[in-house]
Amino acid sequence: TQLLEQSPQFLSIQEGENLTVYCNSSSVFSSLQWYRQEPGEGPVLLVTVVTGGEVKKLKRLTFQFGDARKDSSLHITAAQPGDTGLYLCAPRYGNQFYFGTGTSLTVIP
Amino acid sequence: NAGVTQTPKFQVLKTGQSMTLQCAQDMNHEYMSWYRQDPGMGLRLIHYSVGAGITDQGEVPNGYNVSRSTTEDFPLRLLSAAPSQTSVYFCASSEDRLNGYTFGSGTRLTVV
């Protein structure tokens, strides 16, 4: 059984600040997806990372896949109130993706 | 707009009642799945389907039934609702199980 941890669980920052959230697994995974979920809505896919060491950028968001394929991070530069939401990582083990409990981010104007 | 449509958005049931949560997608996706989301537990897979006529169990299937008679529809049935089934339910679809998922907006179910 793999253990999956997202940290921090909650994060509240001022507009314009930078932040990083983490996704750590006890087991190696073959790929990983990041989603953002807004209150009252379903998760929305942000990115899929496949290769160990891979870095992907989506505007102010930078996603990194750890070399050992057991961790990933999401860095947001100059956070904006529109970035507020629950950030979920979903690593793939075998033929199934498993979702973490998420990091709840609040960006204060 | 193309996407995943879930109905109803809110539902209150009494213990022992049955109901069906509806899910429909218009993207011709082969893979569809049902999750429940509970505080501190994340999204947990209930049932999934890799195509019409094919379904399988996920992590937490007990108390739920599914069927997939068409590519578009994947209803979730609660045969005898229990308070432990109080949760937010999400339906998701994808071209295949290894691609990114498109989620519906959820059904918030309360069992009293």
Short mmCIF file of C-alpha atoms in Angstrom, two decimals:
data_model
loop_
_atom_site.label_atom_id
_atom_site.label_comp_id
_atom_site.label_asym_id
_atom_site.label_seq_id
_atom_site.Cartn_x
_atom_site.Cartn_y
_atom_site.Cartn_z
CA THR A 1 0.00 0.00 0.00
CA GLN A 2 1.43 3.33 -1.01
CA LEU A 3 1.32 6.37 1.26
CA LEU A 4 0.65 9.71 -0.37
CA GLU A 5 1.11 13.02 1.40
CA GLN A 6 0.48 16.56 0.25
CA SER A 7 1.91 19.48 2.17
CA PRO A 8 1.12 21.90 3.49
CA GLN A 9 -2.50 21.03 4.11
CA PHE A 10 -3.48 24.70 4.26
CA LEU A 11 -1.72 27.80 2.97
CA SER A 12 -2.81 31.44 3.18
CA ILE A 13 -0.67 34.09 1.49
CA GLN A 14 -0.85 37.66 0.25
CA GLU A 15 -1.29 38.50 -3.41
CA GLY A 16 2.08 38.74 -5.14
CA GLU A 17 3.88 36.20 -2.96
CA ASN A 18 5.49 33.00 -4.23
CA LEU A 19 4.66 29.55 -2.89
CA THR A 20 5.47 25.88 -3.31
CA VAL A 21 3.31 22.88 -2.49
CA TYR A 22 4.52 19.31 -2.34
CA CYS A 23 3.34 15.82 -3.16
CA ASN A 24 5.31 12.93 -1.66
CA SER A 25 4.82 9.21 -2.07
CA SER A 26 6.25 6.19 -0.29
CA SER A 27 6.27 4.34 -3.63
CA VAL A 28 7.58 5.04 -7.11
CA PHE A 29 4.92 6.17 -9.53
CA SER A 30 4.98 6.16 -13.33
CA SER A 31 3.35 9.55 -13.92
CA LEU A 32 1.50 12.23 -12.01
CA GLN A 33 -1.28 14.69 -12.62
CA TRP A 34 -1.99 17.99 -10.86
CA TYR A 35 -5.52 19.34 -10.55
CA ARG A 36 -7.08 22.50 -9.11
CA GLN A 37 -10.50 22.38 -7.53
CA GLU A 38 -12.59 25.45 -6.74
CA PRO A 39 -15.37 25.37 -4.11
CA GLY A 40 -18.50 23.65 -5.38
CA GLU A 41 -16.83 22.41 -8.55
CA GLY A 42 -15.00 19.34 -9.76
CA PRO A 43 -11.21 19.20 -10.14
CA VAL A 44 -9.72 20.62 -13.33
CA LEU A 45 -6.59 19.10 -14.84
CA LEU A 46 -3.56 21.42 -14.85
CA VAL A 47 -0.76 19.18 -16.09
CA THR A 48 0.55 15.64 -16.47
CA VAL A 49 4.24 14.92 -15.80
CA VAL A 50 5.69 11.67 -17.07
CA THR A 51 9.50 11.74 -17.00
CA GLY A 52 11.66 11.78 -13.85
CA GLY A 53 13.23 15.21 -13.44
CA GLU A 54 10.71 16.77 -15.83
CA VAL A 55 9.78 20.43 -15.40
CA LYS A 56 6.66 21.91 -16.98
CA LYS A 57 5.54 25.51 -16.93
CA LEU A 58 1.99 26.79 -17.26
CA LYS A 59 2.11 30.61 -17.12
CA ARG A 60 3.01 31.37 -13.47
CA LEU A 61 2.84 27.72 -12.41
CA THR A 62 5.93 25.47 -12.50
CA PHE A 63 5.55 21.72 -11.99
CA GLN A 64 8.47 19.46 -11.20
CA PHE A 65 8.66 15.67 -11.17
CA GLY A 66 11.31 14.32 -8.82
CA ASP A 67 14.24 12.35 -10.23
CA ALA A 68 13.36 9.35 -8.05
CA ARG A 69 9.73 9.46 -9.28
CA LYS A 70 8.44 9.56 -5.71
CA ASP A 71 7.71 13.26 -5.38
CA SER A 72 6.48 16.31 -7.21
CA SER A 73 6.15 20.01 -6.51
CA LEU A 74 4.08 22.90 -7.75
CA HIS A 75 5.51 26.41 -7.54
CA ILE A 76 3.36 29.48 -8.11
CA THR A 77 5.01 32.83 -8.82
CA ALA A 78 3.31 36.08 -7.88
CA ALA A 79 0.13 34.45 -6.64
CA GLN A 80 -3.20 36.04 -7.54
CA PRO A 81 -6.63 35.70 -5.90
CA GLY A 82 -7.72 33.62 -8.88
CA ASP A 83 -5.18 30.97 -7.81
CA THR A 84 -7.28 30.25 -4.72
CA GLY A 85 -8.41 26.63 -4.59
CA LEU A 86 -7.59 23.08 -3.60
CA TYR A 87 -4.54 21.68 -5.39
CA LEU A 88 -4.62 17.92 -5.80
CA CYS A 89 -1.87 15.63 -6.97
CA ALA A 90 -2.72 12.26 -8.46
CA PRO A 91 0.17 9.86 -8.99
CA ARG A 92 -0.28 6.79 -11.11
CA TYR A 93 0.45 3.38 -9.61
CA GLY A 94 -0.08 0.58 -12.10
CA ASN A 95 -3.16 1.38 -14.17
CA GLN A 96 -4.81 3.69 -11.69
CA PHE A 97 -4.41 7.27 -10.47
CA TYR A 98 -4.78 7.91 -6.74
CA PHE A 99 -5.64 11.34 -5.41
CA GLY A 100 -4.03 13.07 -2.47
CA THR A 101 -6.04 15.05 0.07
CA GLY A 102 -4.76 18.31 -1.40
CA THR A 103 -3.37 21.67 -0.38
CA SER A 104 -5.99 24.34 0.22
CA LEU A 105 -4.58 27.67 -0.99
CA THR A 106 -6.06 31.07 -0.19
CA VAL A 107 -4.60 34.16 -1.84
CA ILE A 108 -5.59 37.34 -0.04
CA PRO A 109 -5.95 40.47 -2.20
CA ASN B 1 -20.59 23.19 -23.79
CA ALA B 2 -18.92 19.80 -24.00
CA GLY B 3 -18.20 18.13 -20.71
CA VAL B 4 -19.50 15.92 -17.93
CA THR B 5 -22.98 16.60 -16.60
CA GLN B 6 -24.07 15.35 -13.18
CA THR B 7 -27.56 15.45 -11.72
CA PRO B 8 -28.86 16.25 -9.20
CA LYS B 9 -26.51 18.82 -7.67
CA PHE B 10 -27.92 18.35 -4.16
CA GLN B 11 -29.89 15.50 -2.60
CA VAL B 12 -31.10 14.56 0.88
CA LEU B 13 -32.07 10.95 1.50
CA LYS B 14 -33.42 9.06 4.47
CA THR B 15 -31.57 5.97 5.63
CA GLY B 16 -32.68 2.98 3.59
CA GLN B 17 -33.88 4.93 0.56
CA SER B 18 -32.49 4.24 -2.87
CA MET B 19 -31.52 6.66 -5.59
CA THR B 20 -29.53 7.01 -8.79
CA LEU B 21 -26.93 9.67 -9.44
CA GLN B 22 -26.79 10.50 -13.11
CA CYS B 23 -23.65 11.16 -15.15
CA ALA B 24 -23.46 11.91 -18.86
CA GLN B 25 -20.58 12.99 -21.10
CA ASP B 26 -20.63 14.16 -24.70
CA MET B 27 -16.93 13.80 -25.53
CA ASN B 28 -17.12 10.17 -26.70
CA HIS B 29 -14.79 9.17 -23.87
CA GLU B 30 -14.37 5.46 -23.29
CA TYR B 31 -13.31 5.69 -19.64
CA MET B 32 -15.72 6.85 -16.94
CA SER B 33 -15.48 6.69 -13.18
CA TRP B 34 -17.18 7.66 -9.93
CA TYR B 35 -15.40 9.15 -6.92
CA ARG B 36 -16.49 10.26 -3.51
CA GLN B 37 -14.77 13.14 -1.74
CA ASP B 38 -14.75 13.33 2.04
CA PRO B 39 -12.84 15.73 4.33
CA GLY B 40 -9.36 14.42 5.07
CA MET B 41 -9.84 11.41 2.77
CA GLY B 42 -9.30 12.87 -0.66
CA LEU B 43 -11.01 11.50 -3.75
CA ARG B 44 -11.64 7.77 -3.54
CA LEU B 45 -12.59 5.64 -6.52
CA ILE B 46 -15.93 3.82 -6.23
CA HIS B 47 -16.44 2.17 -9.63
CA TYR B 48 -15.10 2.65 -13.11
CA SER B 49 -15.78 1.61 -16.69
CA VAL B 50 -13.36 1.26 -19.61
CA GLY B 51 -16.16 1.10 -22.18
CA ALA B 52 -19.81 0.31 -22.76
CA GLY B 53 -20.79 -2.96 -21.13
CA ILE B 54 -17.67 -3.11 -18.94
CA THR B 55 -17.51 -2.04 -15.28
CA ASP B 56 -15.20 -2.79 -12.38
CA GLN B 57 -14.81 -1.97 -8.71
CA GLY B 58 -12.56 0.70 -7.27
CA GLU B 59 -11.34 1.26 -3.71
CA VAL B 60 -14.72 1.73 -2.00
CA PRO B 61 -17.43 -0.11 -4.01
CA ASN B 62 -19.60 -1.46 -1.18
CA GLY B 63 -23.15 -0.08 -1.21
CA TYR B 64 -22.96 1.15 -4.79
CA ASN B 65 -23.87 -0.34 -8.16
CA VAL B 66 -23.10 0.88 -11.67
CA SER B 67 -23.91 -0.02 -15.24
CA ARG B 68 -22.66 1.24 -18.61
CA SER B 69 -25.19 0.54 -21.34
CA THR B 70 -24.00 3.41 -23.56
CA THR B 71 -20.74 5.29 -24.03
CA GLU B 72 -22.37 8.51 -22.83
CA ASP B 73 -24.02 7.48 -19.55
CA PHE B 74 -22.67 6.02 -16.32
CA PRO B 75 -25.25 6.11 -13.51
CA LEU B 76 -24.38 5.33 -9.89
CA ARG B 77 -27.01 3.58 -7.79
CA LEU B 78 -27.32 3.55 -4.04
CA LEU B 79 -29.55 0.60 -3.18
CA SER B 80 -30.09 1.34 0.52
CA ALA B 81 -28.59 4.63 1.62
CA ALA B 82 -26.62 4.83 4.87
CA PRO B 83 -25.34 7.90 6.77
CA SER B 84 -21.78 6.76 5.93
CA GLN B 85 -22.60 7.52 2.28
CA THR B 86 -23.00 11.22 3.03
CA SER B 87 -20.40 12.74 0.73
CA VAL B 88 -19.76 14.71 -2.44
CA TYR B 89 -19.81 12.47 -5.49
CA PHE B 90 -17.90 13.23 -8.68
CA CYS B 91 -18.14 11.59 -12.06
CA ALA B 92 -15.11 11.79 -14.37
CA SER B 93 -14.37 10.75 -17.92
CA SER B 94 -11.29 10.38 -20.08
CA GLU B 95 -10.23 9.09 -23.47
CA ASP B 96 -8.64 6.21 -21.57
CA ARG B 97 -7.78 5.54 -17.94
CA LEU B 98 -4.23 6.84 -18.27
CA ASN B 99 -5.13 10.28 -19.65
CA GLY B 100 -6.28 13.36 -17.78
CA TYR B 101 -9.80 13.30 -16.40
CA THR B 102 -12.66 15.70 -17.01
CA PHE B 103 -14.80 15.96 -13.89
CA GLY B 104 -18.42 16.90 -13.44
CA SER B 105 -19.41 19.56 -10.92
CA GLY B 106 -20.48 17.01 -8.32
CA THR B 107 -23.52 15.84 -6.36
CA ARG B 108 -23.68 16.70 -2.67
CA LEU B 109 -25.55 13.86 -0.95
CA THR B 110 -26.72 13.88 2.65
CA VAL B 111 -28.19 10.75 4.22
CA VAL B 112 -30.11 11.34 7.44
#
